[in-house]
Amino acid sequence: MRKTIMVFLVGLSLSLGAYAQENKIEFTEYDLDNGLHVILHQDHSTPIVAVTMMYHVGSKNEDSTRTGFAHFFEHLLFEGSENVARGEFDKYITNAGGTNNANTSNDRTFYYEVLPSNELKLGLWLESERLMHSKIDEVGVETQREVVKEEKRQRIDNKPYGSILAEISKRAYKIHPYRWTTIGSLDHLNAATIDEFRDFYKTFYVPENATLSIAGDLDIDQTKEWIEQYFAGIPAGEKEISRPTIVEPEQKQEVRDIVYDKIQLPAVIQAYHMPAQGTDDYYALNMLSTLLSDGQSSRMYKKLVDEEQKALQVVAIPFGSEDPGLYLVFGLANVGVEASELEKGMDSEIERVKKELISDREFQKIKNQVENDIVTENSTVSGIAENLANYHVYFGDANLINTEIEKYMKVTKEDIKKVANKYLNKQNRVVLYYLPESAKEQSDNAEPKTDK
């Protein structure tokens, strides 16, 4: 039976590898004179097109006294422009039968529209308006301040465990701008002047800091003509785009703390410092997370959820980022299970990886899962457009969309054991217990012990 399973897994691996090779993603890329980088991928399989714009600005580019700007602009730049009336941006898209959205990370801001392919020019026009003519005025700023406040209330303040990233980040980083989250400080946003918002726009929303990535049912030559029409006349920026050079010092002692929250069940969060995305160890750590928590057959799920029933959920998540990031292990305790008991179980599974090489069967399985994940990410035109932009912005190599899988396949069982020992150490981590507020009340009301 085991031999049969191994034959099946190897066959699946070969078929996925062949699929990836046969379905190489072809693309064209070039720069306009103003510095705008353009990437075009043609796919006539469905009559849709994804128009995306990625700006190389995230929360790490912010002033420490004005955090939250990058995320704020994600909202603000839907307000309208000189030629798009306030509140009309979304209407143009929905009336054309499309969808649109945006998101912000520590490192970049990403806008996209998915449209019927005959509406490609609409997407190009709207993104050119966002880049050149966005309205940065008091009305828009005040409107979006309230939107961001409501978002913070819904996603962080009033959401169970919603503050995890903020609580982890401020303890894991002492000097690097990753110490604050993308939503930043509402006090900073309230204190900012209109001139400060306009300065941020003029600094970062410029062609040389942007990548226009389009994928779908398009004609390459015609699309180039339209891009020239809408974007070539936009002037390059006049300000220097500074990049943070701060290096977070090595953590040499475990940090532990307790956060009391409006929750019912305890949670344990462990955050280990890890290398930047794209490094060899980064790929090995990603495969380690697949081994530990990807699916119900993963090690942590089988041990802590199924067998010992210490947890309702347990996940290992490597937060890849442009600068060294964090490898998070999150466990949600089962009813009646103490946080300390759950933590012992999480540590036990990590220690097992550090001491023993994983089996051939497990190794083949996680390779298959990684291959499948990569194929899935590139199964839509929007996913392709975003990945092409990501690879260009972060690594200057959009073709990694076709070759990055090779970096994963070079990872060995020994590499996985090595990175577990190198990074998943107590002196390199922050540990938070999330406990119900009632636990704090019980602790505060407990009578002090006296010696007799």
Short mmCIF file of N, CA and C in Angstrom, two decimals, residues 55-126:
data_model
loop_
_atom_site.label_atom_id
_atom_site.label_comp_id
_atom_site.label_asym_id
_atom_site.label_seq_id
_atom_site.Cartn_x
_atom_site.Cartn_y
_atom_site.Cartn_z
N TYR A 55 2.21 50.21 -6.64
CA TYR A 55 3.12 51.28 -6.23
C TYR A 55 4.05 50.74 -5.15
N HIS A 56 5.33 51.02 -5.32
CA HIS A 56 6.32 50.49 -4.38
C HIS A 56 6.37 51.39 -3.14
N VAL A 57 5.26 51.38 -2.42
CA VAL A 57 5.16 52.15 -1.18
C VAL A 57 4.22 51.40 -0.24
N GLY A 58 4.69 51.19 0.96
CA GLY A 58 3.88 50.54 1.99
C GLY A 58 4.12 51.22 3.32
N SER A 59 3.70 50.58 4.38
CA SER A 59 3.80 51.22 5.68
C SER A 59 5.25 51.44 6.11
N LYS A 60 6.18 50.66 5.57
CA LYS A 60 7.57 50.84 5.98
C LYS A 60 8.18 52.13 5.42
N ASN A 61 7.51 52.75 4.44
CA ASN A 61 8.00 54.01 3.87
C ASN A 61 7.50 55.24 4.62
N GLU A 62 6.73 55.03 5.67
CA GLU A 62 6.11 56.15 6.38
C GLU A 62 7.04 56.75 7.43
N ASP A 63 6.77 58.00 7.75
CA ASP A 63 7.41 58.66 8.88
C ASP A 63 6.84 58.05 10.15
N SER A 64 7.69 57.83 11.14
CA SER A 64 7.23 57.19 12.38
C SER A 64 6.21 58.04 13.14
N THR A 65 6.10 59.33 12.78
CA THR A 65 5.11 60.20 13.42
C THR A 65 3.87 60.38 12.53
N ARG A 66 3.87 59.70 11.38
CA ARG A 66 2.74 59.79 10.45
C ARG A 66 2.44 58.40 9.88
N THR A 67 2.25 57.46 10.77
CA THR A 67 1.96 56.10 10.31
C THR A 67 0.53 55.98 9.80
N GLY A 68 0.32 55.03 8.91
CA GLY A 68 -1.00 54.80 8.35
C GLY A 68 -1.25 55.48 7.02
N PHE A 69 -0.26 56.26 6.53
CA PHE A 69 -0.45 57.01 5.28
C PHE A 69 -0.66 56.09 4.08
N ALA A 70 0.15 55.05 3.94
CA ALA A 70 0.06 54.19 2.75
C ALA A 70 -1.33 53.55 2.66
N HIS A 71 -1.81 53.02 3.78
CA HIS A 71 -3.14 52.42 3.80
C HIS A 71 -4.22 53.47 3.59
N PHE A 72 -4.02 54.65 4.15
CA PHE A 72 -5.00 55.73 3.99
C PHE A 72 -5.16 56.09 2.51
N PHE A 73 -4.04 56.12 1.78
CA PHE A 73 -4.11 56.45 0.36
C PHE A 73 -4.81 55.36 -0.44
N GLU A 74 -4.73 54.13 0.02
CA GLU A 74 -5.48 53.06 -0.64
C GLU A 74 -6.96 53.42 -0.71
N HIS A 75 -7.46 54.07 0.34
CA HIS A 75 -8.85 54.52 0.37
C HIS A 75 -9.04 55.85 -0.35
N LEU A 76 -8.14 56.77 -0.06
CA LEU A 76 -8.29 58.14 -0.55
C LEU A 76 -8.33 58.21 -2.07
N LEU A 77 -7.58 57.35 -2.74
CA LEU A 77 -7.47 57.47 -4.18
C LEU A 77 -8.63 56.82 -4.93
N PHE A 78 -9.67 56.46 -4.22
CA PHE A 78 -10.95 56.12 -4.85
C PHE A 78 -11.92 57.31 -4.79
N GLU A 79 -11.48 58.41 -4.20
CA GLU A 79 -12.34 59.58 -4.04
C GLU A 79 -12.67 60.25 -5.37
N GLY A 80 -11.76 60.16 -6.32
CA GLY A 80 -12.00 60.80 -7.60
C GLY A 80 -10.79 61.60 -8.05
N SER A 81 -10.94 62.28 -9.18
CA SER A 81 -9.83 63.04 -9.75
C SER A 81 -10.38 64.28 -10.43
N GLU A 82 -9.52 64.95 -11.14
CA GLU A 82 -9.97 66.14 -11.86
C GLU A 82 -11.04 65.80 -12.89
N ASN A 83 -11.00 64.57 -13.41
CA ASN A 83 -11.94 64.18 -14.46
C ASN A 83 -12.90 63.07 -14.05
N VAL A 84 -12.77 62.60 -12.81
CA VAL A 84 -13.68 61.58 -12.27
C VAL A 84 -14.35 62.19 -11.04
N ALA A 85 -15.64 62.38 -11.11
CA ALA A 85 -16.36 63.03 -10.00
C ALA A 85 -16.27 62.19 -8.74
N ARG A 86 -16.36 62.86 -7.60
CA ARG A 86 -16.29 62.17 -6.32
C ARG A 86 -17.33 61.05 -6.24
N GLY A 87 -16.87 59.87 -5.87
CA GLY A 87 -17.76 58.73 -5.72
C GLY A 87 -18.09 58.01 -7.01
N GLU A 88 -17.55 58.49 -8.15
CA GLU A 88 -17.89 57.90 -9.44
C GLU A 88 -16.94 56.79 -9.88
N PHE A 89 -15.79 56.66 -9.22
CA PHE A 89 -14.79 55.68 -9.65
C PHE A 89 -15.40 54.27 -9.68
N ASP A 90 -16.00 53.86 -8.58
CA ASP A 90 -16.61 52.53 -8.51
C ASP A 90 -17.74 52.37 -9.52
N LYS A 91 -18.51 53.44 -9.74
CA LYS A 91 -19.65 53.36 -10.64
C LYS A 91 -19.21 53.06 -12.08
N TYR A 92 -18.11 53.68 -12.49
CA TYR A 92 -17.59 53.39 -13.83
C TYR A 92 -17.33 51.89 -13.98
N ILE A 93 -16.74 51.30 -12.96
CA ILE A 93 -16.37 49.88 -13.03
C ILE A 93 -17.60 48.99 -12.99
N THR A 94 -18.47 49.23 -12.04
CA THR A 94 -19.66 48.36 -11.91
C THR A 94 -20.59 48.50 -13.10
N ASN A 95 -20.73 49.71 -13.63
CA ASN A 95 -21.58 49.90 -14.81
C ASN A 95 -21.02 49.20 -16.04
N ALA A 96 -19.71 48.97 -16.04
CA ALA A 96 -19.08 48.25 -17.14
C ALA A 96 -19.08 46.74 -16.91
N GLY A 97 -19.66 46.30 -15.78
CA GLY A 97 -19.70 44.87 -15.49
C GLY A 97 -18.44 44.33 -14.85
N GLY A 98 -17.65 45.22 -14.23
CA GLY A 98 -16.39 44.80 -13.63
C GLY A 98 -16.37 44.90 -12.13
N THR A 99 -15.24 44.55 -11.56
CA THR A 99 -15.01 44.68 -10.12
C THR A 99 -13.67 45.37 -9.92
N ASN A 100 -13.49 45.95 -8.74
CA ASN A 100 -12.21 46.60 -8.44
C ASN A 100 -11.98 46.63 -6.94
N ASN A 101 -10.73 46.76 -6.56
CA ASN A 101 -10.39 46.84 -5.15
C ASN A 101 -8.93 47.25 -5.02
N ALA A 102 -8.44 47.24 -3.79
CA ALA A 102 -7.04 47.59 -3.52
C ALA A 102 -6.63 46.99 -2.19
N ASN A 103 -5.33 46.87 -1.99
CA ASN A 103 -4.81 46.42 -0.70
C ASN A 103 -3.43 46.99 -0.47
N THR A 104 -3.06 47.04 0.79
CA THR A 104 -1.77 47.62 1.19
C THR A 104 -1.03 46.65 2.08
N SER A 105 0.28 46.58 1.92
CA SER A 105 1.12 45.76 2.80
C SER A 105 2.20 46.64 3.40
N ASN A 106 3.12 46.02 4.09
CA ASN A 106 4.27 46.76 4.61
C ASN A 106 5.10 47.38 3.49
N ASP A 107 5.03 46.76 2.29
CA ASP A 107 6.00 47.08 1.25
C ASP A 107 5.42 47.69 -0.02
N ARG A 108 4.12 47.50 -0.30
CA ARG A 108 3.56 48.03 -1.54
C ARG A 108 2.07 48.27 -1.42
N THR A 109 1.53 49.05 -2.38
CA THR A 109 0.09 49.30 -2.47
C THR A 109 -0.36 48.85 -3.85
N PHE A 110 -1.48 48.13 -3.90
CA PHE A 110 -1.90 47.47 -5.13
C PHE A 110 -3.36 47.78 -5.44
N TYR A 111 -3.60 48.26 -6.66
CA TYR A 111 -4.94 48.57 -7.14
C TYR A 111 -5.25 47.69 -8.35
N TYR A 112 -6.50 47.27 -8.47
CA TYR A 112 -6.82 46.45 -9.64
C TYR A 112 -8.29 46.60 -10.04
N GLU A 113 -8.50 46.39 -11.35
CA GLU A 113 -9.84 46.28 -11.92
C GLU A 113 -9.88 45.01 -12.78
N VAL A 114 -10.94 44.24 -12.66
CA VAL A 114 -11.19 43.11 -13.54
C VAL A 114 -12.41 43.46 -14.37
N LEU A 115 -12.23 43.52 -15.68
CA LEU A 115 -13.24 44.07 -16.58
C LEU A 115 -13.48 43.17 -17.78
N PRO A 116 -14.65 43.29 -18.41
CA PRO A 116 -14.80 42.68 -19.73
C PRO A 116 -13.69 43.24 -20.63
N SER A 117 -13.13 42.40 -21.51
CA SER A 117 -11.97 42.83 -22.27
C SER A 117 -12.25 44.03 -23.17
N ASN A 118 -13.50 44.24 -23.55
CA ASN A 118 -13.80 45.41 -24.39
C ASN A 118 -13.83 46.72 -23.59
N GLU A 119 -13.59 46.62 -22.28
CA GLU A 119 -13.54 47.80 -21.42
C GLU A 119 -12.11 48.09 -20.94
N LEU A 120 -11.12 47.53 -21.64
CA LEU A 120 -9.73 47.73 -21.24
C LEU A 120 -9.37 49.22 -21.18
N LYS A 121 -9.82 49.99 -22.15
CA LYS A 121 -9.49 51.42 -22.16
C LYS A 121 -10.03 52.13 -20.93
N LEU A 122 -11.18 51.70 -20.43
CA LEU A 122 -11.73 52.30 -19.22
C LEU A 122 -10.79 52.10 -18.05
N GLY A 123 -10.29 50.88 -17.89
CA GLY A 123 -9.35 50.61 -16.80
C GLY A 123 -8.08 51.43 -16.92
N LEU A 124 -7.57 51.56 -18.13
CA LEU A 124 -6.36 52.36 -18.34
C LEU A 124 -6.60 53.83 -18.00
N TRP A 125 -7.74 54.35 -18.44
CA TRP A 125 -8.05 55.75 -18.16
C TRP A 125 -8.16 56.00 -16.65
N LEU A 126 -8.87 55.12 -15.95
CA LEU A 126 -9.05 55.31 -14.51
C LEU A 126 -7.72 55.25 -13.77
#
